[in-house]
Each structure stands twice: as structure tokens, then as C-alpha cells.
């Protein structure tokens, strides 16, 4: 098979109709789905190696459903990103924006984190740095589209909508690496949108 082919063998799924009847156009219906993926299958093929999930750990994730040959797109977490050209945040119909995905929090059976707090109260401690890094990425991409080259310094990007303690933009022959610090955390992002904690 193909190198990027992934055959999910240990997946478990369940669907439940919670309202109405599926396939009856005269009455609205509602349903929910539950999917369980085995980490033993998914983590080994990840492009960036990561630790197995543990209580208190957080992943960025999103789910999408496309209907009517692409005319209707449903997502679990809205895809809203900074648009330098518009000077504002803009919703996107694009599932390939991991910086806009929702948070999946790993909790114990009682729905709590290691410190006993409720998982639904989780706040990503790296969010400010990730958000700032994403804004720098989108500004660099817009600069490249307008000028045919990546910026040689952060000053060429103009104003961004986020608080940053430090920003360093290092040009490379094939693109750039930006290092951003915000709220006491430091992140890096490159021209391919690979974002990492430093």
C-alpha cells in the first residue's frame, strides 16, 4: 500500500438517533456518534512524535462532516484565524488549520485533572504563545503572497492583534523560523506552519 495509507483496525464506533427518524425528510432528526481510536494505532504514524496521552494532557483536534457535495460543512470547533489582509479574525471553511482546532482534554473517570479540578475548566497554559505564533505565521504567509518572498524581519509584518514579549524572525533559504514568547511561554513556527514549544 501507499506510505501514507492508514488502515484503522481497532476503531470502535456507535451511533444513536436522539430525535426523529433518520432519512425522513418530513421531520427533523438528530443523532450523535461516538468514535474510539486506539492510541497504539494512531501515535506510531504521527508525523511528530509525542507522548501517549495522560490525565491533564491536552491535544488540539477537530471533526468535520461534509454534506451535499461540499455545500454544507459542519465542524466541532469553529475555524477562526487572524487575517492580516482583512485586519480582523475571519471564519474559514478549512479543516487544515490546526491552530484553530478545539482542545481535547484527557481526564480521569470522574472528569477531573491531576489537581482535582474539573476538566471542563481547563485553560491551555500555552494558548497566548500559540495564538501569537499563529498570528505571526499568517502575517508571514500574507507577506509572502503579496511580495513573493518571506519577510526578513518581524518589523516588516506590521501590527498584529496579540500581546508578545519577544519576537524573533530568522530567515532561512527555504522559508523562515519565528520564535515568539507570550505569557511566559515560548513557541516556534516555520513557513510550513509546524509549531513547537521551545
mmCIF file of C-alpha atoms in Angstrom:
data_model
loop_
_atom_site.group_PDB
_atom_site.id
_atom_site.type_symbol
_atom_site.label_atom_id
_atom_site.label_comp_id
_atom_site.label_asym_id
_atom_site.label_seq_id
_atom_site.Cartn_x
_atom_site.Cartn_y
_atom_site.Cartn_z
ATOM 1 C CA UNK A 1 0.000 0.000 0.000
ATOM 2 C CA UNK A 2 0.795 3.660 -0.020
ATOM 3 C CA UNK A 3 3.171 5.048 2.588
ATOM 4 C CA UNK A 4 0.553 7.451 3.973
ATOM 5 C CA UNK A 5 -2.241 4.852 3.971
ATOM 6 C CA UNK A 6 -3.687 4.212 7.411
ATOM 7 C CA UNK A 7 -5.856 1.168 7.952
ATOM 8 C CA UNK A 8 -7.807 1.660 11.175
ATOM 9 C CA UNK A 9 -8.335 -1.790 12.638
ATOM 10 C CA UNK A 10 -9.066 -1.150 16.322
ATOM 11 C CA UNK A 11 -11.562 1.698 15.881
ATOM 12 C CA UNK A 12 -14.887 1.359 17.692
ATOM 13 C CA UNK A 13 -17.951 3.359 16.700
ATOM 14 C CA UNK A 14 -21.518 3.800 17.897
ATOM 15 C CA UNK A 15 -24.397 5.914 16.570
ATOM 16 C CA UNK A 16 -27.638 6.805 18.326
ATOM 17 C CA UNK A 17 -30.666 8.618 16.941
ATOM 18 C CA UNK A 18 -31.678 11.088 19.668
ATOM 19 C CA UNK A 19 -34.605 12.781 17.908
ATOM 20 C CA UNK A 20 -36.832 11.979 14.962
ATOM 21 C CA UNK A 21 -36.094 9.415 12.289
ATOM 22 C CA UNK A 22 -33.074 9.387 10.005
ATOM 23 C CA UNK A 23 -33.995 9.610 6.328
ATOM 24 C CA UNK A 24 -37.452 11.078 6.909
ATOM 25 C CA UNK A 25 -37.458 14.467 5.110
ATOM 26 C CA UNK A 26 -40.798 15.478 6.683
ATOM 27 C CA UNK A 27 -39.431 15.503 10.235
ATOM 28 C CA UNK A 28 -36.165 16.948 11.592
ATOM 29 C CA UNK A 29 -33.844 14.389 13.077
ATOM 30 C CA UNK A 30 -30.839 14.447 15.342
ATOM 31 C CA UNK A 31 -28.155 11.894 16.049
ATOM 32 C CA UNK A 32 -24.819 11.549 17.809
ATOM 33 C CA UNK A 33 -21.762 9.453 17.103
ATOM 34 C CA UNK A 34 -19.043 8.126 19.362
ATOM 35 C CA UNK A 35 -15.674 7.066 17.977
ATOM 36 C CA UNK A 36 -12.861 5.424 19.923
ATOM 37 C CA UNK A 37 -9.432 5.310 18.269
ATOM 38 C CA UNK A 38 -6.659 3.163 19.696
ATOM 39 C CA UNK A 39 -3.567 5.209 20.526
ATOM 40 C CA UNK A 40 -1.464 2.163 19.676
ATOM 41 C CA UNK A 41 -2.556 2.654 16.043
ATOM 42 C CA UNK A 42 -2.577 6.438 15.788
ATOM 43 C CA UNK A 43 0.555 7.565 17.668
ATOM 44 C CA UNK A 44 3.000 5.397 15.763
ATOM 45 C CA UNK A 45 2.136 7.056 12.447
ATOM 46 C CA UNK A 46 2.086 10.658 13.698
ATOM 47 C CA UNK A 47 4.428 12.996 11.760
ATOM 48 C CA UNK A 48 5.697 14.476 15.037
ATOM 49 C CA UNK A 49 6.392 12.057 17.857
ATOM 50 C CA UNK A 50 4.529 12.746 21.091
ATOM 51 C CA UNK A 51 3.919 11.097 24.430
ATOM 52 C CA UNK A 52 0.869 8.932 24.941
ATOM 53 C CA UNK A 53 -1.994 10.892 26.486
ATOM 54 C CA UNK A 54 -2.174 11.174 30.256
ATOM 55 C CA UNK A 55 -4.530 12.846 32.711
ATOM 56 C CA UNK A 56 -4.075 16.596 32.369
ATOM 57 C CA UNK A 57 -2.695 16.357 28.827
ATOM 58 C CA UNK A 58 -4.299 18.320 26.003
ATOM 59 C CA UNK A 59 -4.496 17.697 22.266
ATOM 60 C CA UNK A 60 -5.751 20.045 19.544
ATOM 61 C CA UNK A 61 -8.367 18.282 17.436
ATOM 62 C CA UNK A 62 -11.335 18.937 15.197
ATOM 63 C CA UNK A 63 -14.006 16.930 13.441
ATOM 64 C CA UNK A 64 -15.839 17.752 10.245
ATOM 65 C CA UNK A 65 -18.858 16.494 8.364
ATOM 66 C CA UNK A 66 -19.395 17.480 4.736
ATOM 67 C CA UNK A 67 -22.815 17.145 3.127
ATOM 68 C CA UNK A 68 -24.413 17.950 -0.220
ATOM 69 C CA UNK A 69 -21.203 17.565 -2.234
ATOM 70 C CA UNK A 70 -19.319 20.134 -0.159
ATOM 71 C CA UNK A 71 -22.085 22.733 0.040
ATOM 72 C CA UNK A 72 -22.644 22.162 3.778
ATOM 73 C CA UNK A 73 -19.706 21.845 6.185
ATOM 74 C CA UNK A 74 -20.172 21.173 9.885
ATOM 75 C CA UNK A 75 -17.278 21.391 12.349
ATOM 76 C CA UNK A 76 -16.967 20.637 16.029
ATOM 77 C CA UNK A 77 -14.826 23.712 16.683
ATOM 78 C CA UNK A 78 -15.158 26.869 14.531
ATOM 79 C CA UNK A 79 -12.170 27.615 12.285
ATOM 80 C CA UNK A 80 -11.433 31.274 13.114
ATOM 81 C CA UNK A 81 -7.974 32.704 12.387
ATOM 82 C CA UNK A 82 -6.251 36.102 12.084
ATOM 83 C CA UNK A 83 -6.470 37.547 8.574
ATOM 84 C CA UNK A 84 -3.772 40.223 8.051
ATOM 85 C CA UNK A 85 -5.363 41.371 4.791
ATOM 86 C CA UNK A 86 -8.735 41.953 6.472
ATOM 87 C CA UNK A 87 -7.215 43.248 9.706
ATOM 88 C CA UNK A 88 -9.559 41.024 11.718
ATOM 89 C CA UNK A 89 -10.342 37.457 12.685
ATOM 90 C CA UNK A 90 -12.149 35.551 9.928
ATOM 91 C CA UNK A 91 -14.019 32.255 9.912
ATOM 92 C CA UNK A 92 -12.651 29.744 7.422
ATOM 93 C CA UNK A 93 -14.148 26.675 5.756
ATOM 94 C CA UNK A 94 -10.866 24.789 6.061
ATOM 95 C CA UNK A 95 -10.109 21.814 8.303
ATOM 96 C CA UNK A 96 -6.366 22.239 7.739
ATOM 97 C CA UNK A 97 -5.863 24.979 10.345
ATOM 98 C CA UNK A 98 -4.672 23.109 13.457
ATOM 99 C CA UNK A 99 -4.067 26.333 15.371
ATOM 100 C CA UNK A 100 -7.859 26.908 15.230
ATOM 101 C CA UNK A 101 -8.891 23.433 16.392
ATOM 102 C CA UNK A 102 -10.589 22.783 19.709
ATOM 103 C CA UNK A 103 -8.978 21.304 22.805
ATOM 104 C CA UNK A 104 -9.355 17.637 23.735
ATOM 105 C CA UNK A 105 -8.569 17.289 27.443
ATOM 106 C CA UNK A 106 -7.601 13.939 28.928
ATOM 107 C CA UNK A 107 -9.205 13.484 32.351
ATOM 108 C CA UNK A 108 -9.762 10.660 34.801
ATOM 109 C CA UNK A 109 -13.005 8.673 35.030
ATOM 110 C CA UNK A 110 -14.570 11.419 37.197
ATOM 111 C CA UNK A 111 -13.771 14.097 34.598
ATOM 112 C CA UNK A 112 -11.021 15.640 36.723
ATOM 113 C CA UNK A 113 -7.414 16.673 36.148
ATOM 114 C CA UNK A 114 -4.491 15.644 38.360
ATOM 115 C CA UNK A 115 -5.043 18.578 40.742
ATOM 116 C CA UNK A 116 -8.706 17.574 41.221
ATOM 117 C CA UNK A 117 -10.078 20.437 39.105
ATOM 118 C CA UNK A 118 -12.862 19.812 36.612
ATOM 119 C CA UNK A 119 -11.572 19.129 33.092
ATOM 120 C CA UNK A 120 -14.150 21.483 31.582
ATOM 121 C CA UNK A 121 -12.419 24.374 33.414
ATOM 122 C CA UNK A 122 -9.095 23.609 31.673
ATOM 123 C CA UNK A 123 -7.205 26.588 30.242
ATOM 124 C CA UNK A 124 -4.293 25.868 27.888
ATOM 125 C CA UNK A 125 -1.233 27.465 29.560
ATOM 126 C CA UNK A 126 0.441 27.781 26.159
ATOM 127 C CA UNK A 127 -2.537 29.433 24.434
ATOM 128 C CA UNK A 128 -1.180 33.015 24.397
ATOM 129 C CA UNK A 129 2.136 31.875 22.873
ATOM 130 C CA UNK A 130 0.404 29.554 20.380
ATOM 131 C CA UNK A 131 -2.005 32.312 19.363
ATOM 132 C CA UNK A 132 0.834 34.814 18.905
ATOM 133 C CA UNK A 133 2.817 32.256 16.899
ATOM 134 C CA UNK A 134 -0.183 31.590 14.649
ATOM 135 C CA UNK A 135 -0.674 35.335 14.057
ATOM 136 C CA UNK A 136 2.991 35.653 13.037
ATOM 137 C CA UNK A 137 2.591 32.663 10.697
ATOM 138 C CA UNK A 138 -0.493 34.136 8.967
ATOM 139 C CA UNK A 139 1.202 37.541 8.665
ATOM 140 C CA UNK A 140 4.322 35.920 7.120
ATOM 141 C CA UNK A 141 2.166 33.943 4.696
ATOM 142 C CA UNK A 142 0.232 37.068 3.637
ATOM 143 C CA UNK A 143 3.533 38.947 3.235
ATOM 144 C CA UNK A 144 4.876 36.148 1.018
ATOM 145 C CA UNK A 145 1.729 36.134 -1.119
ATOM 146 C CA UNK A 146 1.960 39.928 -1.595
ATOM 147 C CA UNK A 147 5.731 40.232 -2.102
ATOM 148 C CA UNK A 148 6.898 36.898 -3.499
ATOM 149 C CA UNK A 149 9.299 36.439 -0.592
ATOM 150 C CA UNK A 150 9.190 35.836 3.136
ATOM 151 C CA UNK A 151 9.871 38.793 5.433
ATOM 152 C CA UNK A 152 13.447 39.317 6.537
ATOM 153 C CA UNK A 153 12.418 40.773 9.903
ATOM 154 C CA UNK A 154 9.405 40.946 12.191
ATOM 155 C CA UNK A 155 9.154 44.709 11.595
ATOM 156 C CA UNK A 156 8.032 44.076 8.004
ATOM 157 C CA UNK A 157 4.839 42.412 9.259
ATOM 158 C CA UNK A 158 3.114 45.440 10.753
ATOM 159 C CA UNK A 159 0.737 45.320 13.715
ATOM 160 C CA UNK A 160 -0.594 42.003 14.979
ATOM 161 C CA UNK A 161 -3.588 41.523 17.321
ATOM 162 C CA UNK A 162 -1.754 39.741 20.124
ATOM 163 C CA UNK A 163 0.471 40.537 23.075
ATOM 164 C CA UNK A 164 4.035 39.286 22.673
ATOM 165 C CA UNK A 165 7.018 39.600 24.994
ATOM 166 C CA UNK A 166 9.600 38.847 22.308
ATOM 167 C CA UNK A 167 9.549 38.006 18.606
ATOM 168 C CA UNK A 168 12.490 36.817 16.543
ATOM 169 C CA UNK A 169 12.179 36.048 12.835
ATOM 170 C CA UNK A 170 15.081 34.081 11.345
ATOM 171 C CA UNK A 171 15.086 33.842 7.532
ATOM 172 C CA UNK A 172 16.229 30.539 6.017
ATOM 173 C CA UNK A 173 16.908 29.626 2.393
ATOM 174 C CA UNK A 174 13.600 27.762 2.137
ATOM 175 C CA UNK A 175 11.487 29.999 4.405
ATOM 176 C CA UNK A 176 11.817 31.139 7.997
ATOM 177 C CA UNK A 177 11.566 30.190 11.658
ATOM 178 C CA UNK A 178 9.811 32.574 14.026
ATOM 179 C CA UNK A 179 10.248 32.355 17.791
ATOM 180 C CA UNK A 180 7.607 34.069 19.891
ATOM 181 C CA UNK A 181 7.268 34.489 23.654
ATOM 182 C CA UNK A 182 3.979 35.391 25.309
ATOM 183 C CA UNK A 183 2.626 34.891 28.837
ATOM 184 C CA UNK A 184 5.894 33.292 29.916
ATOM 185 C CA UNK A 185 5.892 30.593 27.202
ATOM 186 C CA UNK A 186 7.976 30.348 24.045
ATOM 187 C CA UNK A 187 6.920 28.757 20.756
ATOM 188 C CA UNK A 188 8.432 28.413 17.307
ATOM 189 C CA UNK A 189 6.670 28.234 13.959
ATOM 190 C CA UNK A 190 8.102 27.790 10.481
ATOM 191 C CA UNK A 191 6.840 28.566 6.973
ATOM 192 C CA UNK A 192 5.133 25.129 6.844
ATOM 193 C CA UNK A 193 3.104 26.004 9.998
ATOM 194 C CA UNK A 194 4.948 23.434 12.153
ATOM 195 C CA UNK A 195 4.545 24.868 15.642
ATOM 196 C CA UNK A 196 6.603 23.596 18.582
ATOM 197 C CA UNK A 197 7.102 24.502 22.237
ATOM 198 C CA UNK A 198 10.648 25.678 22.969
#
